Amino acid sequence: MAFTDASLVALRVFREVAERGTLTAAATALGYTQSAVSRQIAALERAAGVELLERRHDGVRLTTAGRLVLRRAAVVVDEIDAGTRELAGLPDDESTVRLGWFATAGAWLVPRALMALGRTHPSITVITREGSTPALVRALRAGTLDVALIASAPPFRAPDDETPALEVDTLVERSLRVAVPAVHPLARNDYIDVEDLRGQRWISGPGDPWVMGVWPGLGERPVVAHTARDWLAKLQLVAAGFGITTIPASLVAVAPAGVRVLPVRGGPAEQRRVLLARLPGPVPEPVARLAAALRAVVVETE
Amino acid sequence: MAFTDASLVALRVFREVAERGTLTAAATALGYTQSAVSRQIAALERAAGVELLERRHDGVRLTTAGRLVLRRAAVVVDEIDAGTRELAGLPDDESTVRLGWFATAGAWLVPRALMALGRTHPSITVITREGSTPALVRALRAGTLDVALIASAPPFRAPDDETPALEVDTLVERSLRVAVPAVHPLARNDYIDVEDLRGQRWISGPGDPWVMGVWPGLGERPVVAHTARDWLAKLQLVAAGFGITTIPASLVAVAPAGVRVLPVRGGPAEQRRVLLARLPGPVPEPVARLAAALRAVVVETE
DNA sequence: TGAAGGCCATGACATCTCCGCATACCTGGA
DNA sequence: TCCAGGTATGCGGAGATGTCATGGCCTTCA
C-alpha cells in the first residue's frame, strides 16, 4: 500500500475535511456518514503511511504531511473537475472568481464591488460564499476559494501560521465605532467618550461577547441584553432602543434610520482592518480585477 | 456516473494504454490481465460518457475526447507520483530528465551525450528508454518521456498529426551510407555508385526490408540474406562477408574492423534526420542541458 | 459532579467493485 | 482456411466502501 493507491474519492473527502475542519462537517457537506469519512481518511493515511490529521477535541487539524497532501489533492481534484467540464463541452472557467467574505463585508463592500465589476467587466463571473475567518482560510488552502475578504483586529496577526504564508493585502483600516439609538443620550454629541460606555446595555454577537459587539477594554463584565448574528437584526434592535453595539465604520452607509454611528474618544485606538487574502502565486487577471473593484469601493466610501 | 467518478487506477491504466497503443501491452506492462485493462477502460469511458479509444484490429487509437482525457490523466498521475515521492522524503525530481531514443541513437549519440553531460552537469540524472518512433511519440504524449530522439526519413513528415503538435528540432541531417565488408569489391573505391548496388545480398532489419537495411529506390526485390535488429549483429555479419546494409553516417565511428562505410553516388539523395521531439511548453532547464549535450556530440562528430 | 453535546473510531453487515480465468469474437495475413 | 494478434464479456471470489449502531474522549453548563 503506497500513496499511489490513494483513491480520488479519498482525496476529495480529504480536501473537504481540510476545508471544513471537521470530519462531521465534511461528511454532511458531501452527503456521507461521518463514519464513511473517517474510514476514507483512515484509508488515505494508510496509503500515505503518515498521519495526515491531528485529532483534537473540536475537530481536526492538518499535520505537516497533511498540508503536503492537501496541495496535491487540490491540484488533482481541480484537474479532474476541469476535465469534467471540458468533456461536457463547457467553457473553461478561466473567467470565474470564487470570493469568500466575512459577514460584515456582505452588507456593503461585496455587493457594491460586484455591481461595479459587473458594469466594467461583465464577462467576469464571481461566485461568493460567506464564512468565518478560519473557514475562509481553510477554503483558500484547499483551493476552493480564489480570494477572501477577512476581518482583522489588533494585534493583526497573520490569519494562520502555515507555510506557504497567505498573501495578505490590507484593503482598509478604520476605527471601530459604536451604534446607538438616535434617541439615546449618547447620540447627542458627535462622538462618545469611552468612559460613557461603561454600564451600557450591549447587543453582541453570539459566542464570546468580547469578540464581537462589545467595546473592548472596558474591563467590566458587559451587560448583554441581546445577542444576534445578523447585522440587520442587531441594528434594528439598536434602533428600537434595546441596546448599543460596536460597528465597523464601513457599515455607516447602511445603518437604518433611528441609529447613529459615532466614533469613540479616549482609551486605545480600536482599529479594524479588512484584508484581502489569497494563496501565493500568480494572480489571474479576473482576480486582479475583482481586487481592484473592492479597493475602489473602499476608496470611494472613504 | 460522471467523469468525476473516474478512478485513479483507471487514469493510470488509460495513460499506459495511450502509451503502448494496445490494451494487451498495457496490461502486461502493468501486471494486469488484458481483461482487467479492458474493463478499466470501459469504466472510464462510461464515466466520461464518451468513447476514449478507437478500436482497431491492431490495437487502439485515441479519439479526440481520449486526447483530452489523456492530458488530464497525465497531470493527475504525475501529481500523485510527485506526492508519493514527497511523502517518502525523496527530493523533487526536478533534475531528472526522461529521454527516449530510437535504436541507432543508442550506439553512439546517447552514450556520448550522457558522458559529456555527466562531466559538465553531474547533478542532472537522465533516465533513458529505447523505443520505436510511434512508441516514443505516444510516451511523449502520455507524459512519460520529457524528450525523445526520433529518426526521420524523407518526406520528413511530422511524427504524428495530433494537436498540439510536437515541438520538433532537427539535430542533424546526414546522407545514408552503405556498410560493406572491407574485402568486398565495392570497398575498393571511396564511394559506391548506386547502380552497383543492384543484385547485392542485403542484411536488413526485421519487417519490411525497404524500411530499414536496403538501399531505397532500387526498384527490384532485394535479396535479403539475413535479417537482424541489432546493429552489432548486423555489422558483424557484414564484416564476415554475408552481405551489405545501409547505415546512418552517425555510426561510422563505431563500425567494427572489417567493415567499410561508404557514401553512395547517383540516384536521389537519401537524407536521414535525427530529430529531438517534445511536447510544446516551457523547457525545463535540465532538458535544455541534455539537448545541448546532444547537439554538441552531433557537432563534434561532424 | 453529573448530564449533555460536540467530536472521532470501530465492529458488524450488506453491497458493489474489480480482478483473474476462460472463452467468444473480429480481422488481416500466410 | 487456419492462425495470430487484437478486444469484449460471463462467471466467481476477494476486497473495498458504504450505513448503522455503539463507544470513548473532551468540554461546557447547570
XYZ file of C-alpha atoms (C1' of nucleotides) in Angstrom:
664
model
C 0.000 0.000 0.000
C 1.517 3.277 -1.086
C 0.270 6.758 -1.684
C -0.044 5.687 -5.286
C -3.041 3.636 -4.232
C -4.901 6.602 -2.871
C -8.357 6.973 -4.337
C -9.867 10.039 -5.909
C -12.770 9.798 -3.522
C -10.402 9.855 -0.589
C -8.626 12.908 -1.952
C -11.944 14.690 -2.434
C -13.033 13.792 1.054
C -9.700 14.896 2.430
C -9.951 18.270 0.761
C -13.417 18.736 2.159
C -12.214 17.809 5.625
C -9.304 20.210 5.329
C -11.740 22.908 4.354
C -14.354 22.219 6.992
C -12.017 21.420 9.826
C -14.231 18.586 10.969
C -14.934 15.095 9.743
C -18.578 15.505 10.626
C -18.999 18.752 8.729
C -17.233 17.328 5.714
C -19.484 14.290 5.875
C -22.716 16.264 5.833
C -21.335 18.535 3.138
C -20.596 15.515 0.973
C -23.738 13.614 1.832
C -21.766 10.889 3.568
C -21.856 9.479 7.029
C -19.261 10.656 9.485
C -18.229 7.046 9.662
C -17.567 6.851 5.951
C -15.441 9.981 6.069
C -13.498 8.628 8.987
C -12.770 5.466 7.057
C -11.779 7.317 3.907
C -9.330 9.417 5.848
C -8.007 6.346 7.579
C -7.501 4.675 4.217
C -5.721 7.733 2.856
C -3.466 7.840 5.878
C -2.734 4.163 5.448
C -1.827 4.835 1.837
C 0.319 7.812 2.713
C 1.929 5.975 5.576
C 1.646 9.061 7.760
C -0.923 10.747 9.922
C -2.483 13.478 7.856
C -4.741 14.873 10.551
C -4.147 15.807 14.101
C -7.251 14.811 16.037
C -8.351 17.396 18.531
C -11.376 17.571 20.682
C -13.054 20.164 18.498
C -12.203 18.712 15.125
C -9.031 18.052 13.224
C -6.027 19.988 12.033
C -3.671 19.187 9.215
C -0.286 17.778 10.059
C 2.753 18.750 8.011
C 2.255 15.730 5.804
C -1.410 16.633 5.614
C -0.591 20.015 4.157
C 1.617 18.364 1.570
C -1.125 16.005 0.578
C -3.688 18.796 0.535
C -1.723 20.701 -2.076
C -1.541 17.644 -4.291
C -5.152 16.746 -3.683
C -6.308 20.225 -4.652
C -4.444 20.037 -7.949
C -5.700 16.569 -8.700
C -9.321 17.267 -7.864
C -9.263 20.519 -9.808
C -7.794 18.765 -12.787
C -10.497 16.123 -12.689
C -13.197 18.737 -12.404
C -11.692 20.729 -15.252
C -11.710 17.562 -17.315
C -15.343 17.032 -16.458
C -16.253 20.481 -17.692
C -14.126 20.020 -20.763
C -15.841 16.769 -21.648
C -19.206 18.377 -21.103
C -18.220 20.980 -23.657
C -18.438 23.770 -21.135
C -16.133 26.743 -21.428
C -13.004 26.904 -19.367
C -13.888 28.701 -16.186
C -10.930 30.983 -16.504
C -13.155 33.991 -16.012
C -14.781 32.852 -12.801
C -13.566 34.100 -9.450
C -14.527 32.482 -6.181
C -14.657 35.034 -3.405
C -15.136 34.420 0.278
C -16.138 37.095 2.749
C -16.780 37.640 6.430
C -20.314 38.509 7.366
C -19.876 42.255 7.669
C -18.393 42.594 4.210
C -21.582 41.207 2.744
C -23.621 44.184 3.811
C -21.897 46.799 1.769
C -18.471 46.074 0.366
C -19.205 42.905 -1.557
C -22.441 43.953 -3.250
C -21.023 47.355 -4.207
C -17.878 45.848 -5.642
C -19.822 43.238 -7.590
C -22.068 45.927 -9.041
C -19.095 47.980 -10.156
C -17.324 44.950 -11.561
C -20.451 43.885 -13.372
C -20.539 47.240 -15.124
C -16.883 47.435 -16.051
C -16.180 43.750 -16.693
C -19.427 41.948 -17.374
C -17.580 38.862 -18.614
C -16.206 38.075 -15.171
C -18.353 35.757 -13.122
C -17.967 35.982 -9.365
C -19.137 33.230 -7.065
C -19.135 34.196 -3.413
C -19.558 32.495 -0.117
C -19.763 33.785 3.428
C -17.659 32.290 6.155
C -15.699 32.763 9.325
C -12.031 33.624 9.150
C -10.839 30.069 9.845
C -13.312 28.672 7.360
C -12.201 31.130 4.695
C -8.551 30.436 5.316
C -9.106 26.710 5.118
C -11.029 27.177 1.889
C -8.170 29.197 0.415
C -5.716 26.491 1.348
C -7.965 23.801 -0.025
C -8.143 25.675 -3.315
C -11.884 26.158 -3.067
C -11.668 29.926 -2.959
C -9.514 32.160 -5.095
C -9.552 35.100 -2.760
C -11.131 36.016 0.559
C -12.083 39.120 2.493
C -11.029 38.682 6.077
C -11.576 40.853 9.141
C -8.629 41.552 11.363
C -8.325 43.174 14.770
C -5.260 44.098 16.813
C -2.692 42.689 17.183
C -3.227 41.947 13.494
C -1.718 38.513 13.445
C -1.486 36.586 10.179
C -4.685 34.604 9.561
C -2.743 31.399 10.006
C 0.824 30.337 10.627
C 1.134 27.691 7.963
C 3.523 27.651 5.073
C 3.440 28.937 2.472
C 2.098 32.046 4.150
C -1.011 33.546 2.622
C -0.577 36.699 0.648
C -2.443 39.309 2.612
C -3.261 42.796 1.493
C -4.847 45.411 3.734
C -7.810 46.855 1.900
C -8.676 49.407 4.510
C -8.044 50.257 8.145
C -10.682 52.127 10.077
C -11.511 52.805 13.658
C -14.229 50.819 15.342
C -17.375 52.776 16.142
C -20.467 52.375 18.232
C -24.055 52.275 17.023
C -26.547 53.891 19.376
C -30.261 54.623 19.095
C -30.854 58.091 17.664
C -32.848 58.934 20.752
C -30.180 57.698 23.127
C -28.482 60.277 25.399
C -25.121 59.305 23.912
C -26.398 60.307 20.492
C -26.440 63.958 21.376
C -22.762 64.544 20.695
C -20.771 63.841 17.568
C -18.595 61.420 19.459
C -18.733 59.192 22.510
C -16.289 59.262 25.394
C -15.033 55.804 26.225
C -15.920 56.313 29.872
C -19.567 56.760 28.957
C -19.629 53.229 27.561
C -19.447 51.654 30.993
C -22.702 50.228 32.256
C -24.397 50.324 28.895
C -26.623 47.508 27.666
C -24.954 45.742 24.789
C -26.162 43.821 21.812
C -23.397 41.392 20.946
C -22.766 38.640 18.539
C -23.093 35.001 19.513
C -20.263 33.407 21.427
C -17.746 35.366 23.382
C -19.240 38.873 23.702
C -15.821 40.448 23.787
C -15.114 39.070 20.385
C -17.767 40.988 18.634
C -20.290 43.552 19.704
C -18.961 44.932 22.955
C -16.389 47.698 23.148
C -13.074 46.122 24.095
C -11.054 47.029 27.120
C -13.844 48.242 29.343
C -12.676 45.807 31.976
C -16.111 45.046 33.270
C -18.428 42.158 32.586
C -20.738 43.646 29.978
C -24.484 43.587 30.279
C -25.552 41.759 27.160
C -29.240 42.251 26.632
C -29.480 40.557 23.269
C -27.260 38.534 21.019
C -27.678 38.419 17.263
C -25.537 37.254 14.420
C -27.243 39.267 11.768
C -26.366 42.904 11.202
C -29.843 43.879 10.168
C -31.281 42.364 13.327
C -28.658 43.954 15.503
C -29.144 47.384 14.027
C -32.900 47.157 14.254
C -32.563 46.176 17.895
C -30.377 49.223 18.357
C -32.871 51.433 16.535
C -35.619 50.125 18.766
C -33.613 51.194 21.778
C -32.750 47.800 23.217
C -29.035 48.460 23.480
C -25.921 49.617 21.715
C -23.292 47.725 19.770
C -19.938 48.156 18.121
C -19.891 48.536 14.372
C -17.198 48.923 11.774
C -17.108 52.299 10.082
C -17.716 50.644 6.751
C -21.333 49.988 7.683
C -22.201 53.627 8.328
C -23.748 53.919 4.902
C -26.238 51.129 5.516
C -27.237 51.954 9.086
C -31.025 52.203 9.202
C -32.936 55.240 10.345
C -33.075 55.545 14.098
C -29.440 54.537 14.505
C -26.495 56.870 14.962
C -22.973 55.602 14.397
C -20.403 57.524 16.393
C -16.651 57.407 16.934
C -15.253 56.812 20.389
C -12.692 59.073 22.055
C -10.365 58.142 24.856
C -8.749 54.825 25.502
C -6.578 52.981 22.996
C -7.454 53.313 19.332
C -9.574 50.382 18.258
C -8.577 49.811 14.694
C -10.121 47.193 12.429
C -8.730 46.033 9.129
C -10.307 44.438 6.130
C -7.841 42.109 4.475
C -7.773 40.511 1.081
C -6.056 37.146 1.298
C -5.077 34.532 -1.239
C -2.570 31.793 -1.782
C 0.818 32.983 -3.027
C 1.412 32.633 -6.728
C 0.464 34.361 -9.943
C -2.701 36.434 -9.821
C -5.202 35.534 -12.532
C -6.484 38.571 -14.323
C -10.124 38.273 -13.145
C -8.937 38.079 -9.558
C -6.925 41.248 -10.031
C -10.000 42.958 -11.486
C -12.114 41.937 -8.548
C -9.482 43.133 -6.118
C -9.379 46.448 -7.916
C -13.150 46.750 -7.704
C -13.065 46.042 -3.982
C -10.376 48.658 -3.482
C -12.349 51.173 -5.495
C -15.393 50.731 -3.296
C -13.282 51.185 -0.209
C -11.720 54.350 -1.562
C -14.946 55.935 -2.681
C -16.550 55.228 0.689
C -13.610 56.897 2.376
C -21.972 8.452 -13.350
C -19.799 11.352 -14.357
C -16.161 11.857 -15.153
C -15.842 12.917 -11.547
C -16.231 9.274 -10.612
C -13.251 8.186 -12.628
C -10.751 6.253 -10.601
C -7.053 6.867 -10.300
C -6.391 3.313 -11.340
C -8.400 3.837 -14.480
C -6.474 7.000 -15.304
C -3.189 5.191 -14.811
C -4.302 2.328 -16.962
C -5.541 4.737 -19.575
C -2.224 6.524 -19.738
C -0.432 3.247 -20.123
C -2.785 2.206 -22.902
C -2.269 5.525 -24.642
C 1.445 4.990 -24.407
C 1.509 1.371 -25.528
C -1.160 1.602 -28.155
C -2.594 -1.722 -27.126
C -4.697 -2.919 -24.238
C -2.721 -6.123 -24.101
C 0.655 -4.400 -23.979
C -0.556 -2.030 -21.299
C -1.863 -4.979 -19.326
C 1.418 -6.845 -19.315
C 3.291 -3.644 -18.568
C 1.092 -3.066 -15.550
C 0.962 -6.662 -14.443
C -2.746 -6.901 -15.132
C -4.697 -9.178 -17.376
C -5.935 -7.830 -20.660
C -9.397 -8.374 -19.295
C -8.836 -6.054 -16.363
C -7.490 -3.333 -18.613
C -10.416 -3.672 -20.952
C -12.821 -3.250 -18.061
C -10.972 -0.297 -16.607
C -11.099 1.464 -19.938
C -14.754 0.609 -20.309
C -15.435 2.043 -16.865
C -13.525 5.208 -17.695
C -15.454 5.607 -20.910
C -18.692 5.107 -19.008
C -17.596 7.788 -16.578
C -16.555 10.156 -19.329
C -19.696 9.426 -21.303
C -17.646 9.249 -24.494
C -15.561 6.745 -26.361
C -11.964 7.421 -25.498
C -10.427 4.807 -27.740
C -10.991 3.878 -31.306
C -10.735 0.111 -31.511
C -8.783 -1.133 -34.484
C -7.715 -4.572 -35.433
C -4.117 -3.898 -34.453
C -4.740 -2.080 -31.200
C -6.400 1.150 -30.228
C -6.057 4.827 -31.036
C -7.128 7.811 -29.006
C -10.256 9.635 -30.006
C -10.493 13.412 -29.638
C -12.044 13.006 -26.218
C -9.367 10.470 -25.438
C -6.641 13.023 -26.083
C -8.412 15.458 -23.758
C -8.601 12.895 -21.032
C -5.001 11.835 -21.581
C -3.764 15.342 -20.880
C -5.688 15.465 -17.621
C -4.706 11.960 -16.681
C -1.033 12.722 -17.187
C -1.247 15.719 -14.877
C -3.172 13.831 -12.245
C -0.957 10.770 -12.238
C 2.176 12.890 -12.191
C 0.820 14.845 -9.272
C 0.090 11.690 -7.341
C 3.520 10.303 -8.065
C 5.133 13.570 -7.054
C 3.166 13.399 -3.819
C 4.385 9.886 -3.269
C 7.999 10.949 -3.630
C 7.373 13.947 -1.432
C 5.899 11.824 1.323
C 8.788 9.427 1.056
C 11.085 12.349 1.697
C 12.725 11.998 -1.669
C 13.967 15.093 -3.440
C 11.850 16.700 -6.081
C 12.802 15.099 -9.343
C 13.243 18.448 -10.972
C 16.699 17.443 -12.083
C 15.727 14.199 -13.755
C 15.203 14.009 -17.491
C 13.491 11.102 -19.174
C 14.907 10.566 -22.647
C 13.646 8.205 -25.300
C 15.681 7.164 -28.304
C 15.476 5.057 -31.433
C 17.768 2.070 -31.577
C 20.507 3.596 -33.691
C 20.923 6.569 -31.388
C 21.828 4.220 -28.574
C 25.028 3.110 -30.256
C 26.814 6.413 -30.267
C 24.822 9.593 -29.760
C 23.143 8.792 -26.464
C 26.131 7.368 -24.578
C 28.413 10.155 -25.768
C 25.940 12.855 -24.795
C 25.365 11.291 -21.387
C 29.083 11.122 -20.762
C 29.522 14.771 -21.651
C 26.529 15.808 -19.611
C 27.759 13.791 -16.662
C 31.011 15.727 -16.745
C 29.526 19.200 -17.124
C 26.334 18.758 -15.102
C 26.729 15.842 -12.730
C 23.613 16.832 -10.834
C 21.330 16.019 -13.755
C 20.002 12.486 -13.782
C 18.973 11.082 -17.125
C 16.720 8.072 -17.432
C 16.520 6.665 -20.928
C 14.465 4.148 -22.775
C 14.688 2.747 -26.266
C 11.633 2.608 -28.463
C 10.168 2.820 -31.922
C 9.025 6.163 -33.262
C 5.325 5.557 -32.547
C 6.139 4.256 -29.080
C 8.290 7.281 -28.319
C 5.669 9.688 -29.605
C 2.974 8.038 -27.536
C 5.215 8.189 -24.497
C 5.783 11.899 -25.045
C 2.064 12.471 -25.300
C 1.406 10.387 -22.228
C 3.910 12.475 -20.313
C 6.163 9.505 -19.636
C 9.090 10.957 -21.525
C 10.371 14.506 -21.416
C 12.152 14.392 -24.720
C 12.813 11.853 -27.441
C 15.309 11.246 -30.219
C 13.446 10.228 -33.333
C 14.654 9.099 -36.722
C 13.136 10.659 -39.770
C 13.383 9.832 -43.474
C 12.034 11.669 -46.496
C 9.455 13.054 -46.927
C 10.097 14.112 -43.336
C 6.528 14.145 -42.144
C 5.698 15.209 -38.607
C 5.898 12.236 -36.237
C 2.151 12.455 -35.680
C -0.725 14.653 -36.730
C -2.313 15.241 -33.368
C -2.785 18.516 -31.610
C -0.989 20.142 -30.013
C 1.765 19.379 -32.487
C 5.001 18.141 -31.001
C 7.900 20.531 -30.949
C 10.447 19.007 -33.245
C 14.002 20.120 -33.679
C 16.354 18.691 -36.300
C 19.562 17.692 -34.562
C 21.388 16.647 -37.662
C 20.794 15.713 -41.279
C 23.163 13.315 -42.986
C 23.182 11.187 -46.057
C 22.533 7.486 -45.742
C 25.531 5.259 -46.401
C 26.243 1.636 -47.074
C 28.329 -0.698 -44.961
C 30.278 -3.255 -46.955
C 32.865 -5.844 -45.989
C 36.360 -4.436 -46.203
C 37.253 -7.228 -48.591
C 34.231 -6.641 -50.817
C 34.855 -5.421 -54.359
C 32.707 -2.346 -53.656
C 35.108 -1.415 -50.862
C 37.870 -0.579 -53.277
C 36.629 2.889 -54.079
C 35.881 5.736 -51.692
C 32.277 5.726 -52.813
C 29.735 3.399 -54.307
C 27.765 4.039 -57.425
C 24.084 3.432 -56.905
C 23.958 1.158 -59.931
C 26.453 -1.183 -58.321
C 24.004 -1.827 -55.510
C 21.708 -3.859 -57.709
C 21.880 -7.583 -57.181
C 23.723 -7.346 -53.892
C 22.902 -9.523 -50.917
C 21.382 -7.430 -48.154
C 21.233 -7.645 -44.429
C 18.072 -5.866 -43.411
C 16.150 -5.181 -40.299
C 13.109 -7.206 -39.332
C 9.824 -6.404 -41.019
C 9.581 -4.623 -44.318
C 13.125 -4.736 -45.754
C 12.621 -1.447 -47.553
C 12.061 0.236 -44.259
C 15.479 -0.397 -42.932
C 18.570 -2.005 -44.265
C 18.128 -1.998 -48.038
C 19.000 0.961 -50.187
C 15.737 2.629 -51.242
C 14.638 3.148 -54.807
C 16.488 0.261 -56.399
C 13.190 -0.900 -57.855
C 13.997 -4.563 -57.572
C 13.027 -7.127 -54.999
C 16.124 -7.230 -52.828
C 17.900 -10.417 -51.929
C 17.791 -10.437 -48.155
C 20.228 -12.970 -46.877
C 19.917 -12.175 -43.194
C 17.731 -10.039 -41.023
C 18.831 -8.642 -37.698
C 17.543 -5.978 -35.375
C 20.765 -5.365 -33.608
C 23.427 -3.096 -35.079
C 26.290 -5.065 -33.625
C 24.964 -8.263 -35.161
C 24.323 -6.598 -38.492
C 27.767 -5.095 -38.692
C 29.464 -8.322 -37.689
C 27.504 -10.106 -40.395
C 28.736 -7.502 -42.833
C 32.290 -7.854 -41.592
C 32.024 -11.587 -42.059
C 31.078 -11.028 -45.663
C 27.480 -12.221 -45.552
C 26.038 -9.140 -47.176
C 25.850 -5.372 -47.096
C 23.489 -2.996 -45.368
C 22.548 0.646 -45.161
C 23.836 2.600 -42.213
C 23.451 6.151 -40.990
C 26.595 8.213 -41.168
C 26.481 8.729 -37.418
C 27.536 5.136 -36.839
C 30.771 5.397 -38.822
C 32.732 5.881 -35.638
C 31.582 2.594 -34.148
C 31.804 0.394 -37.215
C 33.947 -2.609 -36.336
C 37.087 -3.647 -38.134
C 36.397 -5.417 -41.387
C 33.597 -3.049 -42.324
C 33.862 -0.084 -44.638
C 31.174 2.585 -44.615
C 30.882 4.384 -47.922
C 28.701 7.090 -49.426
C 26.571 6.376 -52.448
C 26.665 8.433 -55.645
C 23.963 8.663 -58.225
C 20.254 8.483 -57.705
C 18.278 10.789 -55.414
C 19.971 11.950 -52.216
C 18.972 9.709 -49.350
C 18.955 12.013 -46.391
C 18.217 10.906 -42.845
C 17.437 13.206 -39.959
C 17.749 12.807 -36.245
C 15.019 14.769 -34.522
C 14.599 15.884 -30.953
C 10.914 15.975 -30.076
C 8.973 17.066 -27.033
C 5.575 18.366 -26.046
C 5.126 22.103 -26.558
C 5.519 24.239 -23.480
C 8.290 25.614 -21.313
C 11.576 23.741 -21.440
C 12.868 22.727 -18.020
C 16.485 23.613 -17.559
C 17.807 20.025 -17.323
C 16.065 19.186 -20.581
C 17.731 22.138 -22.241
C 21.102 20.973 -20.916
C 20.566 17.494 -22.267
C 19.529 18.882 -25.635
C 22.664 20.985 -25.691
C 24.793 17.969 -24.884
C 23.184 16.001 -27.701
C 23.772 18.848 -30.112
C 27.382 19.123 -29.012
C 28.022 15.449 -29.740
C 26.471 15.835 -33.167
C 28.598 18.861 -33.956
C 31.875 17.362 -32.813
C 31.222 14.210 -34.816
C 30.621 16.363 -37.879
C -20.225 16.490 39.885
C -23.184 14.683 36.628
C -25.581 15.190 32.202
C -25.365 16.772 27.552
C -23.439 17.543 23.406
C -19.631 18.129 20.409
C -16.016 15.328 18.318
C -13.782 10.785 16.221
C -13.080 5.491 15.917
C -14.663 0.962 15.113
C -17.324 -3.698 14.901
C -20.984 -5.826 12.129
C -23.053 -6.247 7.937
C -24.777 -5.500 3.012
C -23.343 -4.127 -1.379
C -20.635 -3.047 -5.040
C -16.295 -3.085 -7.420
C -12.603 -5.203 -9.501
C -9.601 -8.805 -10.748
C -8.360 -13.316 -12.981
C -9.843 -17.138 -15.790
C -11.822 -18.914 -19.670
C -13.966 -18.056 -23.784
C -16.060 -15.743 -27.715
C -15.454 -12.691 -31.399
C -13.262 -9.953 -35.127
C -9.802 -9.169 -38.763
C -5.665 -9.496 -41.558
C -2.086 -12.428 -43.380
C 0.103 -16.949 -44.716
C -8.960 -21.957 -44.120
C -6.325 -21.589 -40.185
C -3.515 -18.872 -37.215
C -2.092 -14.810 -34.727
C -2.999 -10.762 -32.602
C -6.233 -7.858 -31.050
C -10.733 -6.748 -27.770
C -15.110 -7.953 -25.168
C -17.626 -10.496 -21.707
C -19.870 -14.213 -18.377
C -18.593 -16.025 -14.009
C -16.984 -16.421 -9.332
C -14.184 -14.908 -5.406
C -11.674 -11.330 -2.753
C -11.568 -6.868 -1.250
C -13.169 -2.122 -0.883
C -16.715 1.007 0.655
C -20.824 2.427 2.313
C -24.509 2.539 6.629
C -25.908 1.657 11.289
C -25.040 1.429 15.935
C -22.046 1.965 19.557
C -18.301 3.534 22.425
C -14.669 6.706 24.084
C -12.953 11.293 24.861
C -13.302 16.067 25.909
C -15.596 20.474 27.144
C -19.440 23.052 28.809
C -23.080 24.079 31.708
C -26.423 23.527 35.315
